[in-house]
Coordinates of C-alpha atoms in Angstrom, one line a residue:
M1 CA 3.5 18.3 12.4
D2 CA 2.6 19.3 8.2
G3 CA 3.9 15.9 7.7
L4 CA 2.1 14.0 9.7
R5 CA -1.0 15.7 9.2
L6 CA -0.3 15.4 5.0
S7 CA -0.3 12.2 5.8
V8 CA -3.4 11.1 7.1
S9 CA -5.1 13.4 4.7
W10 CA -3.9 11.5 1.3
L11 CA -4.0 8.0 3.1
S12 CA -7.3 8.3 4.7
V13 CA -10.9 10.1 4.7
L14 CA -10.1 11.9 7.9
P15 CA -9.9 15.9 7.1
V16 CA -7.0 16.4 8.6
P17 CA -5.6 19.2 6.3
A18 CA -2.2 20.5 6.3
R19 CA -1.4 24.2 6.5
R20 CA 1.9 23.3 4.4
V21 CA 2.0 21.6 1.2
D22 CA 5.5 21.3 -0.5
D23 CA 8.7 19.1 -1.6
A24 CA 9.8 19.0 2.3
T25 CA 6.5 18.4 3.6
C26 CA 5.2 15.3 0.9
G27 CA 8.5 13.7 1.8
Q28 CA 7.7 13.7 5.7
A29 CA 3.9 12.3 4.5
I30 CA 5.3 9.3 3.1
A31 CA 8.2 8.6 6.0
F32 CA 4.4 9.3 7.8
A33 CA 3.3 6.6 5.9
P34 CA 2.9 3.6 7.4
L35 CA 1.6 5.3 11.1
V36 CA -1.5 5.8 9.0
G37 CA -1.5 2.8 7.9
A38 CA -1.5 1.0 11.3
L39 CA -4.5 3.7 11.6
V40 CA -6.4 2.8 8.7
G41 CA -5.6 -1.0 9.9
G42 CA -7.1 -0.4 13.4
S43 CA -10.6 0.2 11.6
G44 CA -10.3 -2.7 9.3
A45 CA -9.4 -4.9 12.8
L46 CA -12.5 -3.5 14.4
A47 CA -14.5 -4.0 11.4
L48 CA -13.9 -7.7 11.7
W49 CA -13.7 -8.1 14.8
G50 CA -17.2 -6.4 14.9
L51 CA -18.5 -8.3 12.9
T52 CA -17.2 -11.6 14.2
A53 CA -18.8 -11.0 18.2
L54 CA -21.7 -10.7 15.7
G55 CA -22.0 -13.8 14.2
A56 CA -21.5 -13.0 10.6
P57 CA -19.9 -15.7 8.3
P58 CA -16.4 -15.6 8.5
L59 CA -16.1 -15.0 4.6
L60 CA -18.5 -12.3 4.9
A61 CA -16.8 -10.6 7.2
G62 CA -13.9 -10.6 5.2
L63 CA -15.5 -9.2 2.1
L64 CA -17.0 -6.3 4.5
T65 CA -13.6 -5.7 5.6
V66 CA -12.0 -5.6 2.7
A67 CA -15.1 -2.7 1.8
V68 CA -14.4 -1.1 5.4
L69 CA -10.8 -0.8 4.2
V70 CA -11.8 0.6 0.6
L71 CA -13.8 2.9 2.3
V72 CA -11.3 4.1 4.7
T73 CA -8.9 5.4 2.1
R74 CA -11.3 6.3 -0.9
G75 CA -10.6 3.3 -2.9
M76 CA -7.1 5.2 -3.9
H77 CA -5.2 2.7 -3.7
V78 CA -7.0 0.1 -5.6
D79 CA -7.7 2.4 -8.6
G80 CA -3.6 3.0 -8.3
L81 CA -3.3 -1.0 -8.5
A82 CA -5.9 -1.0 -11.8
D83 CA -3.8 1.8 -13.3
S84 CA -0.9 0.2 -12.7
V85 CA -1.9 -3.3 -13.9
D86 CA -2.9 -1.8 -17.2
G87 CA 0.0 0.4 -18.1
L88 CA 2.1 -2.9 -17.4
G89 CA 0.2 -5.0 -19.6
C90 CA -0.1 -2.4 -22.4
Y91 CA 2.0 -2.6 -25.7
G92 CA 4.6 0.7 -26.8
P93 CA 7.6 3.0 -25.3
P94 CA 6.9 4.1 -21.3
E95 CA 4.3 6.9 -22.6
R96 CA 1.9 5.1 -23.7
A97 CA 1.8 3.2 -20.9
L98 CA 1.6 6.4 -18.9
S99 CA -0.8 6.9 -21.2
V100 CA -3.3 4.3 -20.7
M101 CA -2.3 4.8 -17.2
R102 CA -3.7 8.2 -16.9
D103 CA -7.0 7.3 -19.1
G104 CA -9.2 6.2 -16.0
G105 CA -11.0 3.3 -17.3
A106 CA -10.4 -0.5 -16.4
G107 CA -9.2 -2.5 -18.8
P108 CA -9.4 -6.4 -18.7
F109 CA -5.7 -6.8 -16.8
A110 CA -7.5 -4.3 -13.9
V111 CA -10.7 -6.2 -13.5
V112 CA -8.8 -9.4 -13.2
A113 CA -6.1 -7.9 -10.6
L114 CA -8.6 -6.7 -8.7
I115 CA -10.6 -10.1 -8.3
L116 CA -8.0 -11.9 -7.4
V117 CA -6.4 -9.2 -5.1
L118 CA -9.9 -8.1 -3.1
G119 CA -10.3 -11.6 -3.0
I120 CA -7.7 -13.2 -1.6
Q121 CA -7.7 -10.4 0.7
A122 CA -10.8 -11.2 1.9
V123 CA -10.2 -15.1 1.7
S124 CA -7.3 -14.3 4.1
L125 CA -9.4 -12.1 6.9
A126 CA -11.9 -14.6 6.7
E127 CA -9.0 -16.7 8.0
L128 CA -8.1 -14.0 10.5
S129 CA -11.2 -13.4 12.1
T130 CA -9.6 -14.1 15.9
N131 CA -6.7 -12.6 14.9
P132 CA -7.5 -8.9 14.3
L133 CA -4.0 -7.4 14.9
V134 CA -2.7 -8.9 11.8
V135 CA -5.0 -6.2 9.8
V136 CA -3.3 -3.7 11.5
L137 CA 0.2 -5.1 11.3
A138 CA -0.2 -5.6 6.9
C139 CA -1.9 -2.2 6.4
A140 CA 0.7 -0.7 8.2
V141 CA 3.4 -2.9 6.0
G142 CA 1.5 -2.0 2.9
R143 CA 1.8 1.6 4.1
A144 CA 5.1 0.7 4.5
G145 CA 5.5 0.2 0.7
F146 CA 5.5 3.8 0.2
V147 CA 8.5 4.3 1.9
L148 CA 10.3 1.8 -0.2
C149 CA 9.2 3.3 -3.3
C150 CA 10.6 6.4 -3.0
R151 CA 13.9 5.4 -1.5
R152 CA 17.2 7.3 -2.8
G153 CA 18.1 7.0 -6.6
V154 CA 14.1 5.9 -7.5
P155 CA 13.2 9.1 -10.3
P156 CA 9.4 9.7 -10.7
A157 CA 7.9 8.5 -14.8
R158 CA 6.6 12.1 -15.3
P159 CA 7.4 15.8 -14.0
E160 CA 3.8 16.4 -12.4
G161 CA 1.6 14.4 -10.0
M162 CA 2.6 12.7 -6.5
G163 CA 5.3 10.5 -7.8
A164 CA 7.1 14.1 -9.1
L165 CA 6.5 15.3 -5.0
V166 CA 8.0 11.9 -3.4
A167 CA 9.7 10.3 -5.3
G168 CA 13.5 9.9 -3.8
S169 CA 12.5 11.2 -0.8
Q170 CA 13.5 8.6 1.8
P171 CA 16.4 8.2 2.5
T172 CA 17.7 4.5 3.0
W173 CA 18.2 4.2 6.9
L174 CA 14.5 5.1 7.6
V175 CA 13.7 2.5 4.7
A176 CA 15.4 -0.4 6.7
A177 CA 14.2 0.8 10.2
W178 CA 10.4 0.9 9.3
W179 CA 11.3 -2.6 7.5
L180 CA 12.8 -4.0 10.6
L181 CA 10.4 -2.8 12.7
L182 CA 7.9 -4.1 10.7
F183 CA 9.6 -7.6 10.8
A184 CA 10.4 -7.7 14.4
V185 CA 6.7 -6.9 15.4
A186 CA 5.5 -9.7 13.0
A187 CA 7.4 -12.2 14.1
I188 CA 7.4 -10.8 18.2
A189 CA 3.4 -10.0 18.5
V190 CA 2.1 -12.3 15.7
D191 CA 4.5 -15.6 14.6
W192 CA 7.1 -16.6 12.0
P193 CA 5.3 -17.7 8.9
T194 CA 4.1 -13.4 9.4
A195 CA 7.0 -12.6 9.5
I196 CA 8.6 -13.8 7.0
A197 CA 5.9 -12.4 5.3
V198 CA 7.1 -9.2 5.5
A199 CA 9.9 -10.2 4.5
A200 CA 9.0 -11.6 0.9
A201 CA 6.7 -8.6 0.7
A202 CA 9.5 -6.4 0.6
A203 CA 11.6 -8.5 -1.7
L204 CA 8.3 -8.0 -4.5
L205 CA 8.5 -4.4 -4.1
L206 CA 12.2 -4.0 -4.6
G207 CA 11.2 -6.6 -7.7
F208 CA 8.1 -4.0 -8.5
T209 CA 9.8 -0.5 -8.4
H210 CA 12.7 -2.1 -10.7
H211 CA 10.4 -3.4 -13.1
V212 CA 8.4 0.3 -13.7
R213 CA 11.7 1.8 -13.1
R214 CA 12.2 -0.1 -17.0
R215 CA 8.3 -0.1 -17.8
F216 CA 7.4 3.6 -16.8
G217 CA 11.2 5.3 -16.4
G218 CA 9.9 5.4 -12.9
I219 CA 7.1 5.6 -10.4
T220 CA 3.4 7.3 -10.1
G221 CA 1.2 8.0 -7.2
D222 CA -0.5 4.8 -9.0
V223 CA 2.7 2.8 -8.7
L224 CA 2.6 3.8 -5.1
G225 CA -1.1 2.3 -4.5
A226 CA -0.1 -0.8 -6.2
A227 CA 2.8 -1.0 -4.2
S228 CA 0.6 -1.0 -0.9
E229 CA -1.9 -3.4 -2.1
L230 CA 0.4 -5.9 -3.0
A231 CA 2.3 -5.7 0.0
T232 CA -1.0 -5.6 2.5
T233 CA -2.0 -8.5 0.4
I234 CA 1.0 -10.6 0.9
V235 CA 1.2 -10.4 4.6
L236 CA -2.8 -11.4 4.8
I237 CA -1.7 -14.5 2.6
G238 CA 1.2 -15.6 5.0
A239 CA -0.6 -15.0 8.3
T240 CA -2.7 -17.7 7.1
F241 CA -0.3 -20.0 7.5
A242 CA 0.4 -19.8 11.2

């Protein structure tokens, strides 16, 4: 259970510390990430349902739900998105890009990316206020992005940090199993446009990991956060077309 406990501790604000943290436990934590995503999505779904029931305007409910999701994850994933976009947007060799990502500041690329991604999520949630289940699915798909980005053969960009602990730790069968399961849940429990969005999110992340390998030399913890936010956003967009 240490892998599950570590996954919950890493990916949420819940105080569930793992008793053991090593390479094997970190790999298990990534394998459990979609389950934690569903838990995080459940908090967002509850917030969206409650705000809608109280009569909040749809866009306000969407914005507040995004705020809940950011708080529940300590803002780690949106921080990873900002740092990754800044790294991808800078000039120079991989070392320069990784230095920009470590800097911690938010450049113009990061600001624009955050406004667009969080704004799209809020507007999408406003349209999905009658179907909170989509929030659970979207967050689970976002964390399945961790599994996909950590598949066998994907190296870390640097020898330290979260990326070094988990890069290449997930077998191909597990990656396929998670994504096929989430695709099936979307098709059966939601609708086909959402299922297509799940497939589109997988395709986007395959392209994303290919690009960051070329630009950074591999993945980092920031890349995982960016992948999660991108996949979540794609699913929310797709669900609005139902």
